[in-house]
Coordinates of C-alpha atoms in Angstrom, one line a residue:
M10 CA -0.1 0.0 -0.1
A11 CA 1.4 3.3 -1.5
G12 CA 2.0 5.5 1.4
H13 CA -0.1 9.0 2.2
A14 CA 0.8 12.0 0.2
P15 CA 1.8 14.7 2.7
S16 CA -0.9 16.8 4.1
P17 CA -0.1 20.1 2.1
H18 CA -1.6 21.8 5.4
K19 CA 0.5 22.4 8.5
P20 CA -1.5 20.8 11.6
R21 CA -2.4 24.0 13.5
R22 CA -0.2 24.9 16.7
K23 CA -1.8 24.1 20.1
A24 CA -2.6 28.1 21.0
K25 CA -0.4 29.4 23.7
R26 CA -1.9 30.1 26.9
T27 CA -1.7 34.2 28.0
A28 CA -2.4 33.7 31.4
D29 CA 0.7 31.6 31.5
L30 CA 2.3 32.6 35.2
Q31 CA 5.8 32.9 34.3
S32 CA 4.5 35.8 31.4
N33 CA 2.5 37.2 34.3
L34 CA 4.3 37.7 36.8
S35 CA 3.9 41.1 37.5
I36 CA 0.2 41.1 38.9
V37 CA -0.5 37.5 39.9
E38 CA 1.1 36.5 43.6
S39 CA 0.6 33.4 45.6
S40 CA -1.4 33.0 48.7
S41 CA -0.1 32.9 51.9
S42 CA -3.5 30.6 53.0
S43 CA -3.9 28.3 50.3
G44 CA -0.3 28.7 48.3
R45 CA -2.7 29.3 44.9
V46 CA -2.1 31.8 42.4
V47 CA -4.2 34.4 42.8
P48 CA -4.8 38.3 40.7
S49 CA -2.2 40.6 43.2
F50 CA -4.9 44.0 42.7
P51 CA -8.1 44.2 41.7
L52 CA -8.7 45.5 38.2
A53 CA -6.9 41.9 37.2
A54 CA -8.9 40.1 39.7
F55 CA -11.9 41.0 37.8
F56 CA -10.4 40.4 34.5
W57 CA -9.4 36.9 35.8
P58 CA -11.8 34.5 34.4
A59 CA -10.4 35.8 30.6
R60 CA -6.6 34.9 31.7
G61 CA -6.4 32.0 29.2
S62 CA -7.9 34.3 26.8
V63 CA -6.0 34.6 23.1
S64 CA -7.7 37.9 20.9
Q65 CA -8.1 40.9 22.4
W66 CA -11.2 40.2 21.0
E67 CA -12.6 39.2 23.8
I68 CA -12.5 41.8 26.2
L69 CA -12.5 44.8 24.1
P70 CA -16.0 44.5 24.0
L71 CA -16.5 45.0 27.4
V72 CA -13.6 47.9 28.0
L73 CA -14.8 49.7 26.0
M74 CA -18.1 49.4 27.6
V75 CA -17.4 50.0 31.1
V76 CA -15.0 53.3 30.2
G77 CA -18.1 54.6 28.3
L78 CA -20.5 54.2 30.9
F79 CA -17.8 55.4 33.8
R80 CA -17.5 58.4 31.2
W81 CA -20.8 59.2 30.4
A82 CA -22.1 58.6 34.6
A83 CA -20.0 61.4 35.2
G84 CA -20.8 63.9 32.9
L85 CA -24.1 63.0 34.8
W86 CA -22.5 66.0 37.4
G87 CA -22.3 69.7 36.7
Y88 CA -19.2 71.7 34.4
S89 CA -16.9 74.6 34.8
G90 CA -18.6 77.7 35.1
F91 CA -22.1 76.1 35.8
E92 CA -24.2 79.4 36.8
K93 CA -21.4 81.2 37.3
P94 CA -21.4 84.6 36.1
P95 CA -19.9 87.2 34.5
I96 CA -17.6 85.2 32.1
F97 CA -19.4 81.4 33.1
G98 CA -16.1 78.9 32.8
D99 CA -15.0 76.5 30.4
Y100 CA -17.7 74.7 29.1
E101 CA -19.0 78.6 27.9
A102 CA -15.4 78.9 26.0
Q103 CA -15.9 76.1 24.1
R104 CA -20.0 76.1 23.1
H105 CA -18.9 80.1 22.4
W106 CA -16.6 79.0 20.2
M107 CA -19.1 76.6 18.1
E108 CA -21.4 79.5 17.8
I109 CA -18.9 81.7 16.4
T110 CA -17.2 79.7 14.2
T111 CA -21.0 78.7 12.9
Q112 CA -22.3 82.2 13.1
L113 CA -19.8 84.4 12.0
P114 CA -17.2 84.3 8.4
V115 CA -13.9 82.2 8.8
S116 CA -11.8 85.3 8.8
Q117 CA -13.5 87.1 12.1
W118 CA -12.6 84.0 14.6
Y119 CA -9.6 85.2 15.8
F120 CA -10.7 89.2 15.8
H121 CA -14.2 88.4 16.9
D122 CA -15.0 90.1 20.8
L123 CA -11.9 88.3 22.8
Q124 CA -13.0 89.9 26.1
W125 CA -15.6 86.8 25.7
W126 CA -13.8 83.9 25.5
G127 CA -12.1 84.8 22.8
L128 CA -10.9 81.7 19.9
D129 CA -7.2 81.1 21.4
Y130 CA -6.5 77.2 20.3
P131 CA -5.2 77.1 16.8
P132 CA -7.3 76.1 13.4
L133 CA -8.2 72.4 14.3
T134 CA -10.5 73.8 17.2
A135 CA -11.5 75.8 15.5
Y136 CA -12.7 73.5 12.6
H137 CA -13.9 70.5 15.4
S138 CA -16.2 73.1 17.0
W139 CA -17.6 74.3 13.9
L140 CA -18.7 70.2 13.1
C141 CA -19.6 70.9 16.1
G142 CA -22.1 73.1 16.1
K143 CA -23.2 72.8 13.0
I144 CA -24.8 69.3 14.4
G145 CA -26.4 71.0 16.9
S146 CA -27.8 74.1 14.9
L147 CA -30.1 70.8 13.7
I148 CA -31.0 70.6 16.9
D149 CA -32.0 73.7 18.1
P150 CA -30.4 76.9 16.4
S151 CA -30.6 79.2 19.7
W152 CA -27.9 77.4 21.3
F153 CA -25.7 79.4 19.3
A154 CA -27.5 82.0 18.5
L155 CA -25.3 85.5 18.6
Y156 CA -24.9 87.1 21.2
E157 CA -27.9 85.7 22.6
S158 CA -26.9 82.2 23.9
R159 CA -24.3 83.2 26.0
G160 CA -24.2 81.8 29.4
L161 CA -26.8 79.8 27.9
H162 CA -27.5 76.3 30.5
D163 CA -30.3 74.6 28.7
P164 CA -30.2 71.1 30.0
T165 CA -30.8 69.4 26.4
L166 CA -27.3 71.0 25.4
K167 CA -25.6 70.3 28.5
I168 CA -26.7 66.5 27.1
F169 CA -24.8 67.2 23.5
M170 CA -22.1 68.9 24.4
R171 CA -21.7 65.2 26.8
A172 CA -22.2 63.5 23.9
T173 CA -19.6 66.3 21.7
V174 CA -17.1 65.0 24.4
L175 CA -17.4 61.8 24.3
V176 CA -17.9 60.8 20.7
S177 CA -14.6 62.7 19.7
E178 CA -13.0 60.6 22.3
Y179 CA -14.3 57.5 20.8
L180 CA -13.5 58.3 17.6
I181 CA -10.0 59.7 17.7
F182 CA -7.9 58.8 21.2
V183 CA -9.7 55.8 22.0
P184 CA -9.0 53.3 18.9
A185 CA -5.3 55.5 18.5
L186 CA -5.1 53.7 22.4
V187 CA -6.2 50.2 21.8
V188 CA -3.8 50.4 18.9
F189 CA -1.0 52.1 20.5
V190 CA -1.4 49.6 22.8
R191 CA -1.5 46.2 20.8
R192 CA 1.8 47.7 19.2
F193 CA 3.8 48.1 22.5
S194 CA 2.5 45.4 24.2
R195 CA 3.9 43.2 21.4
V196 CA 7.1 44.9 21.3
N197 CA 7.9 44.2 25.3
G198 CA 6.3 40.7 24.9
V199 CA 3.2 41.2 27.3
T200 CA 0.2 38.7 27.1
T201 CA -2.8 39.8 25.2
W202 CA -4.4 39.5 28.9
S203 CA -1.8 42.0 30.8
A204 CA -2.9 44.2 27.8
S205 CA -6.2 44.3 28.4
I206 CA -5.7 45.3 32.2
A207 CA -3.8 47.7 31.4
L208 CA -5.8 49.1 28.6
A209 CA -8.2 49.1 31.4
A210 CA -6.5 50.4 33.8
I211 CA -5.6 53.8 30.9
L212 CA -9.1 54.2 30.3
L213 CA -9.9 54.6 33.1
Q214 CA -7.5 57.1 34.2
P215 CA -9.2 59.9 36.5
A216 CA -7.7 62.3 35.6
T217 CA -8.8 62.7 31.9
I218 CA -12.6 62.0 33.6
L219 CA -12.8 64.9 35.3
I220 CA -11.6 67.5 33.6
D221 CA -13.2 66.5 30.2
H222 CA -16.1 64.7 31.1
V223 CA -16.4 66.5 33.9
H224 CA -15.0 70.0 33.9
F225 CA -14.8 69.9 30.5
Q226 CA -13.1 69.7 27.1
Y227 CA -11.5 68.2 24.5
N228 CA -8.4 67.1 26.2
T229 CA -8.4 63.5 24.7
V230 CA -8.9 64.9 21.2
M231 CA -5.2 66.2 21.1
L232 CA -3.9 63.1 23.3
G233 CA -5.4 60.6 21.0
F234 CA -3.8 62.3 17.9
V235 CA -0.2 62.4 20.0
V236 CA -0.8 58.3 21.0
A237 CA -1.2 57.7 17.1
S238 CA 1.6 59.6 16.4
M239 CA 3.8 57.2 18.2
S240 CA 2.1 54.1 17.0
S241 CA 3.2 55.1 14.4
M242 CA 6.5 55.2 15.2
I243 CA 6.6 51.9 16.9
A244 CA 5.5 50.4 13.6
E245 CA 7.5 52.6 11.5
R246 CA 5.2 54.3 10.1
Y247 CA 6.9 57.8 9.8
L248 CA 5.2 60.2 7.5
W249 CA 2.2 58.9 9.3
S250 CA 3.6 59.2 12.7
A251 CA 4.4 62.7 11.6
V252 CA 0.4 63.6 9.8
F253 CA -0.6 62.9 13.2
F254 CA 1.2 65.3 15.4
V255 CA 0.7 68.1 13.0
C256 CA -2.9 67.3 14.2
A257 CA -2.0 67.5 17.3
L258 CA -0.7 70.9 17.2
G259 CA -3.3 71.9 15.3
F260 CA -5.9 71.3 17.7
K261 CA -3.9 72.5 21.1
Q262 CA -1.0 73.9 21.7
M263 CA 0.0 72.2 24.2
A264 CA 0.6 69.2 21.9
L265 CA 4.6 71.3 21.5
Y266 CA 5.2 69.4 25.4
Y267 CA 6.1 66.3 23.0
A268 CA 7.4 68.0 20.0
F269 CA 11.3 67.7 21.0
S270 CA 10.8 64.0 21.5
V271 CA 9.2 63.5 18.1
F272 CA 11.3 65.1 16.6
A273 CA 14.2 63.9 18.4
Y274 CA 13.0 60.0 17.9
L275 CA 12.3 60.9 14.0
L276 CA 15.3 62.5 13.6
G277 CA 16.8 59.2 14.9
S278 CA 15.4 56.5 13.2
C279 CA 16.7 58.3 9.7
F280 CA 20.2 58.5 11.6
S281 CA 20.0 55.2 12.9
P282 CA 20.8 52.0 12.0
R283 CA 21.7 54.1 8.9
I284 CA 21.7 57.1 7.5
N285 CA 18.5 58.0 5.9
V286 CA 18.2 61.0 3.7
T287 CA 15.1 60.2 1.6
R288 CA 13.4 59.5 4.6
F289 CA 14.2 62.4 6.4
I290 CA 13.3 64.9 2.9
A291 CA 9.8 62.7 2.5
I292 CA 9.3 63.3 6.6
A293 CA 10.1 67.2 6.4
A294 CA 8.1 67.5 3.3
V295 CA 4.3 65.7 4.7
T296 CA 5.2 68.2 7.9
A297 CA 5.0 70.8 6.0
V298 CA 2.3 69.8 3.6
S299 CA 0.4 68.7 7.0
F300 CA 1.1 72.4 8.1
A301 CA 0.3 74.1 5.0
I302 CA -3.7 71.7 4.8
L303 CA -4.3 72.3 8.7
I304 CA -4.5 76.4 8.1
L305 CA -5.8 76.1 4.4
P306 CA -9.4 76.8 4.7
L307 CA -8.6 79.3 7.3
V308 CA -7.1 81.2 4.8
A309 CA -9.0 80.2 1.8
G310 CA -12.4 82.1 3.9
T311 CA -10.4 84.8 4.5
Y312 CA -9.5 84.7 0.9
Y313 CA -13.4 84.8 0.0
D314 CA -14.4 87.0 3.0
V315 CA -12.1 89.5 1.1
K316 CA -13.6 89.3 -1.9
R317 CA -16.7 90.0 -0.4
G318 CA -15.4 93.2 1.2
I319 CA -16.3 91.6 4.3
S320 CA -13.5 93.2 7.6
P321 CA -11.9 90.6 9.8
H322 CA -12.2 92.1 13.2
P323 CA -15.5 94.9 12.9
D324 CA -16.6 95.9 15.6
R325 CA -20.6 95.1 16.4
K326 CA -21.5 98.2 14.2
G327 CA -19.2 96.4 11.1
S328 CA -16.9 99.3 11.2
R329 CA -12.8 98.0 11.0
V330 CA -10.8 98.1 14.5
P331 CA -8.1 99.0 14.4
L332 CA -5.2 95.5 15.4
P333 CA -3.0 96.5 18.4
L334 CA -0.7 93.9 17.4
F335 CA 0.4 95.5 14.1
E336 CA 0.8 98.9 15.5
E337 CA 5.4 98.7 15.8
Y338 CA 4.6 97.7 11.8
V339 CA 3.1 100.2 10.7
G340 CA 5.9 101.6 8.9
Y341 CA 6.8 98.1 7.3
L342 CA 3.7 96.6 5.8
N343 CA 1.6 97.9 3.3
T344 CA -2.0 97.9 4.4
D345 CA -3.2 97.8 1.2
A346 CA -1.8 95.3 -0.3
F347 CA -3.2 92.1 -1.3
Y348 CA -0.7 89.9 1.3
Y349 CA -2.1 92.3 4.2
P350 CA -5.4 89.8 5.4
Y351 CA -3.5 87.0 5.0
I352 CA -0.4 87.9 7.2
E353 CA -2.8 89.2 9.6
Q354 CA -4.9 86.9 10.0
L355 CA -2.4 84.2 10.4
V356 CA -0.4 86.4 12.7
Q357 CA -3.4 86.9 14.9
M358 CA -4.2 83.6 14.8
V359 CA -0.4 83.1 16.1
H360 CA -1.1 85.8 19.0
R361 CA -3.9 84.4 20.2
V362 CA -1.7 80.7 20.4
F363 CA 1.1 82.1 22.4
P364 CA -0.5 84.6 25.1
F365 CA 2.8 85.5 26.3
A366 CA 1.7 88.8 27.8
R367 CA -0.8 86.2 31.0
G368 CA 3.1 85.9 32.7
L369 CA 5.3 83.1 33.7
F370 CA 1.2 81.7 35.2
E371 CA -1.5 82.8 35.2
D372 CA -2.9 81.1 37.9
K373 CA -1.4 78.4 41.2
V374 CA -0.2 75.9 39.4
A375 CA 2.0 73.0 40.7
N376 CA 5.1 74.2 39.0
F377 CA 8.8 75.0 39.8
W378 CA 8.2 78.5 38.7
C379 CA 4.5 79.0 41.3
A380 CA 6.0 77.3 44.2
L381 CA 9.2 79.9 44.0
N382 CA 6.9 82.3 44.0
V383 CA 5.8 81.7 47.6
V384 CA 9.0 82.5 48.7
V385 CA 11.0 85.2 46.6
K386 CA 7.7 87.3 43.9
I387 CA 9.7 86.6 41.3
K388 CA 6.2 87.6 39.4
N389 CA 7.6 90.9 40.6
Y390 CA 10.5 90.8 38.1
P391 CA 10.7 92.0 34.1
T392 CA 8.6 90.0 31.2
E393 CA 11.6 89.2 29.6
L394 CA 13.7 88.2 32.5
L395 CA 11.0 85.8 33.4
Q396 CA 11.1 84.4 29.6
R397 CA 14.4 83.8 29.1
G398 CA 14.6 81.8 32.7
A399 CA 11.8 80.4 31.8
L400 CA 12.9 79.0 28.3
I401 CA 16.6 78.0 29.5
A402 CA 15.4 75.9 32.3
T403 CA 13.0 74.9 30.1
L404 CA 15.6 73.5 28.0
A405 CA 17.9 71.9 30.8
S406 CA 15.1 69.6 31.7
I407 CA 13.9 68.5 28.3
V408 CA 17.6 68.1 26.7
P409 CA 18.8 64.6 28.2
P410 CA 15.9 62.7 27.5
N411 CA 15.5 64.0 23.8
L412 CA 19.5 63.4 23.9
I413 CA 19.0 59.6 24.5
L414 CA 15.9 59.8 21.9
L415 CA 18.1 60.7 19.5
I416 CA 21.4 58.8 20.1
R417 CA 18.9 55.8 21.7
P418 CA 16.0 56.0 19.2
K419 CA 14.4 53.1 20.5
K420 CA 10.5 51.7 20.1
H421 CA 10.4 50.4 23.8
L422 CA 11.5 54.2 24.9
L423 CA 9.3 56.3 23.7
P424 CA 6.7 56.1 26.8
L425 CA 9.7 57.5 29.0
A426 CA 11.4 60.3 26.6
F427 CA 7.2 61.8 26.4
A428 CA 6.5 61.4 29.7
T429 CA 10.3 63.4 30.8
T430 CA 9.9 65.4 28.2
A431 CA 6.4 66.6 29.4
W432 CA 7.2 66.9 32.7
G433 CA 10.4 69.0 32.4
F434 CA 7.5 71.5 30.3
F435 CA 5.0 71.7 33.1
L436 CA 7.5 72.6 35.5
F437 CA 9.9 75.0 34.2
S438 CA 7.8 76.4 31.2
Y439 CA 6.2 80.0 30.5
Q440 CA 2.4 80.2 31.1
V441 CA 2.0 76.5 32.4
H442 CA -1.7 75.8 33.3
E443 CA -3.2 73.1 36.1
K444 CA -4.9 70.8 33.2
S445 CA -1.3 70.5 31.0
V446 CA -0.7 67.7 33.9
L447 CA -2.8 65.8 31.9
L448 CA 0.3 65.9 28.7
P449 CA 3.0 64.3 31.6
L450 CA 0.5 61.8 32.4
M451 CA -0.5 60.3 29.8
P452 CA 2.8 59.0 28.3
M453 CA 3.6 57.9 32.5
T454 CA 0.4 56.4 32.4
L455 CA 0.7 54.6 29.4
L456 CA 4.1 52.5 30.9
L457 CA 1.4 50.1 32.3
A458 CA 1.3 48.4 28.9
G459 CA 4.9 47.8 28.6
N460 CA 7.6 45.3 30.0
Q461 CA 6.7 44.7 33.5
G462 CA 4.2 47.4 33.4
L463 CA 1.8 46.4 35.8
G464 CA 4.4 44.9 38.3
K465 CA 4.3 47.0 41.6
D466 CA 7.3 49.2 40.8
I467 CA 5.7 51.0 37.4
R468 CA 2.1 50.9 38.8
A469 CA 3.4 52.0 42.2
W470 CA 4.7 55.2 40.4
V471 CA 2.2 55.7 37.7
G472 CA -0.6 55.4 40.0
F473 CA 1.4 57.8 42.2
A474 CA 2.0 60.5 39.5
N475 CA -2.1 60.4 38.7
I476 CA -3.6 60.7 41.9
L477 CA -1.0 63.8 42.7
G478 CA -2.0 65.1 39.7
C479 CA -6.1 64.5 41.0
W480 CA -4.8 66.4 44.2
T481 CA -2.8 69.1 42.7
M482 CA -6.4 69.7 40.8
F483 CA -8.8 69.8 43.9
P484 CA -8.9 73.4 43.6
L485 CA -10.3 74.1 40.2
L486 CA -12.2 71.2 40.9
Q487 CA -13.8 72.1 43.8
R488 CA -14.4 76.0 42.6
V489 CA -17.3 74.3 40.8
D490 CA -18.8 71.7 43.3
L491 CA -17.5 68.5 42.1
R492 CA -15.9 67.6 45.0
V493 CA -18.2 64.3 44.8
P494 CA -17.1 63.3 41.2
Y495 CA -13.0 63.9 42.4
A496 CA -13.7 61.4 45.7
V497 CA -15.4 58.5 43.5
L498 CA -12.5 58.9 40.2
T499 CA -9.4 59.0 42.2
L500 CA -10.7 56.9 44.9
L501 CA -11.9 54.4 42.4
W502 CA -8.9 53.7 40.1
A503 CA -6.4 53.8 43.1
Y504 CA -8.9 50.7 44.6
L505 CA -8.9 48.8 40.9
L506 CA -4.6 49.1 41.1
G507 CA -4.4 48.5 44.6
L508 CA -2.7 51.7 45.8
P509 CA -3.2 53.7 48.8
P510 CA -4.9 55.1 50.4
T511 CA -7.1 51.9 49.5
S512 CA -4.1 49.3 49.8
T513 CA -0.4 49.3 50.0
S514 CA -0.3 46.1 47.4
A515 CA 1.6 47.6 44.7
Y516 CA 4.5 47.9 47.3
F517 CA 5.0 45.4 50.1
Q518 CA 4.6 42.3 47.6
Q519 CA 7.4 39.5 47.5
G520 CA 10.7 40.1 46.8
S521 CA 10.0 43.6 47.7
S522 CA 12.6 44.0 50.4
V523 CA 15.0 45.2 48.0
F524 CA 16.2 48.8 49.7
S525 CA 15.4 50.9 46.8
H526 CA 11.6 48.9 47.4
W527 CA 11.7 50.7 50.3
V528 CA 12.2 53.9 49.9
T529 CA 9.4 54.3 47.4
A530 CA 6.9 53.4 49.2
F531 CA 8.2 55.2 52.2
T532 CA 8.6 58.3 49.9
H533 CA 5.1 57.7 48.1
V534 CA 3.9 57.2 51.7
F535 CA 4.8 60.4 53.2
F536 CA 3.0 62.3 49.9
Y537 CA 0.0 60.5 50.3
L538 CA -0.3 61.3 54.2
A539 CA 0.3 64.9 53.5
M540 CA -2.2 64.8 50.4
A541 CA -4.7 63.0 53.2
L542 CA -4.0 65.5 55.7
W543 CA -3.8 68.4 53.7
H544 CA -7.8 67.2 52.5
V545 CA -8.8 67.5 56.4
L546 CA -7.0 71.2 56.6
E547 CA -8.9 72.4 53.8
F548 CA -12.0 71.0 55.1
F549 CA -12.3 71.9 58.8
V550 CA -10.1 74.6 59.0
R551 CA -11.0 78.1 58.0
P552 CA -7.0 80.1 56.7
P553 CA -5.5 82.6 58.8
S554 CA -7.9 85.9 57.1
D555 CA -4.0 87.6 56.0
K556 CA -3.3 84.1 54.0
P557 CA -6.5 83.2 52.7
D558 CA -4.6 81.3 49.6
L559 CA -2.5 79.2 52.4
W560 CA -4.2 75.7 52.0
V561 CA -4.3 76.7 47.7
V562 CA -0.5 77.7 48.1
A563 CA 0.1 74.7 50.0
N564 CA -1.2 72.2 47.5
V565 CA 1.0 73.8 45.7
G566 CA 4.3 73.1 47.4
V567 CA 3.8 69.4 48.0
G568 CA 2.5 69.0 44.4
A569 CA 5.7 70.6 42.4
A570 CA 7.8 68.5 44.1
G571 CA 5.7 65.4 43.7
F572 CA 5.8 65.9 40.1
S573 CA 9.9 66.6 40.1
L574 CA 10.2 62.9 42.0
C575 CA 7.9 61.7 39.1
Y576 CA 10.3 63.9 36.2
L577 CA 13.6 62.6 37.9
W578 CA 12.2 58.8 38.2
C579 CA 11.8 58.6 34.5
L580 CA 14.4 60.3 33.9
W581 CA 16.1 57.7 35.7
K582 CA 14.6 54.6 33.9
L583 CA 15.1 56.2 30.5
I584 CA 18.8 56.3 31.1
L585 CA 18.4 52.6 32.5
Q586 CA 16.7 52.0 29.9
S587 CA 18.6 52.9 26.7
D588 CA 22.1 51.4 27.7
I589 CA 24.2 54.2 27.7
L590 CA 25.2 53.6 30.5
P591 CA 28.1 51.4 31.2
K592 CA 27.5 47.4 33.2
A593 CA 28.9 48.7 35.7
L594 CA 27.4 51.7 36.8
G595 CA 23.6 50.2 36.4
G596 CA 22.8 49.5 32.5
K597 CA 22.1 46.9 31.9
E598 CA 20.7 44.9 28.1
R599 CA 16.5 44.2 27.9
K600 CA 16.0 40.7 27.1
A601 CA 12.5 41.6 25.6
K602 CA 12.4 41.7 21.9
I603 CA 12.1 45.4 21.3

């Protein structure tokens, strides 16, 4: 009998269980009573039945539904400026931008009534506001009636505005994050189960929910474009990375916090492992074209309005209002030249986007300059001196991480380099808002999806940074009566990840006898106790009449100290993982595939 011909199909290999204990040691531990392996923190316990899953699609729908539910539930609370005249708050600013972009010619967007929430974000925000305003006008045109809708607090409008945040987030931020976590976890050899837990933890990050879905803003749209840019770098799609980052800059100027890291990585990829001039030219060309496309609607709208004889910045009676920005250039610019309206439009847009006239810091924020101002009244120094000082300090803090990224453009270094750079900007740059802490928190939280990301060391530091970040934003939140969502969302996240004040499992686990782990534990516990004590004093003790901002100032000081530690930790981790140090000094080879 002739032998059978070999089958053309290979037998299906048995799927490797992603719950293999050797690959998930960072999120499991042995029970002291029974000796069985158990999850080491509640979020891992929630996903415990899915530990044998080999596909993210078994878990992803659950994650997206749960995090969406939390976002919508958080939106049931009030928002910034609710019934707080005379100028209300951020909610009114976003609604007003929908009003002016849908009711006014394009050329007037950056000139209209600047004292009432004048548009001061880049063009992509304006286009987004226009789209949302057009959709909202189909439901109720009175929501965006020019002048007459100011300070409107219609309950149905609130539902619409909340929905625009959620839909925008699920169209940009959530898909970008899902793709990034999948790619980054593969680079680091992380299992599907661990990656799903990390994705849930990142999407439940309390700071973004509190600011975007409660206080009200669209920060996650910008952050989503940044995550998409990082994800494209991991996939070696460098041209798409440039496009996505231009979109991030075009939506919010705060994306400049990441600009040095994007530049360093993309430039480094053109020279490592070999010089690739073609790639360099292509990235430069795509970046320039992307910026041109970004401002094209603004320029085209100005051209159309000029042809119709519409003034870019009239008063309410229609007459042209002189533009103070151009007073010193009157002798150099011909106001009758065909190009003048376009120069005026672009310069005004840049002027609105970068408001240096507001000073070193506008409100109390937990960064270096505001903390220093408590001891030395630096705001009394000349503006030019403060600008130079902020520039020098910022460069000193961001050059080291980006030199590392330039020399070692490795995929696994991206979150650390982005986080270190963003911390440097937050601590030392000019005109920082307390909500800007979202920018360093985002890439630092992405570390949860990396190698040992859910282990005690990284989980402890990422948790510490996020809880401290929420705490420093408490004075902003409590001004609009948002104490309850702040407490619920922050404590819930701490509980799910096994963090103080609900648990100390992120510190005292097996193998935690290492000296550095104990130092970390005592340092973090000190800050957690300081935060708890501050809340007790702020709630029960009235500050002295001659120091009404005492508790806010204390918040600034503790926050600035804690964020400085986060910066140093990210920088040290970046140095270690980049292998630029000799092994004798602490450098070590990574075993994970990169």
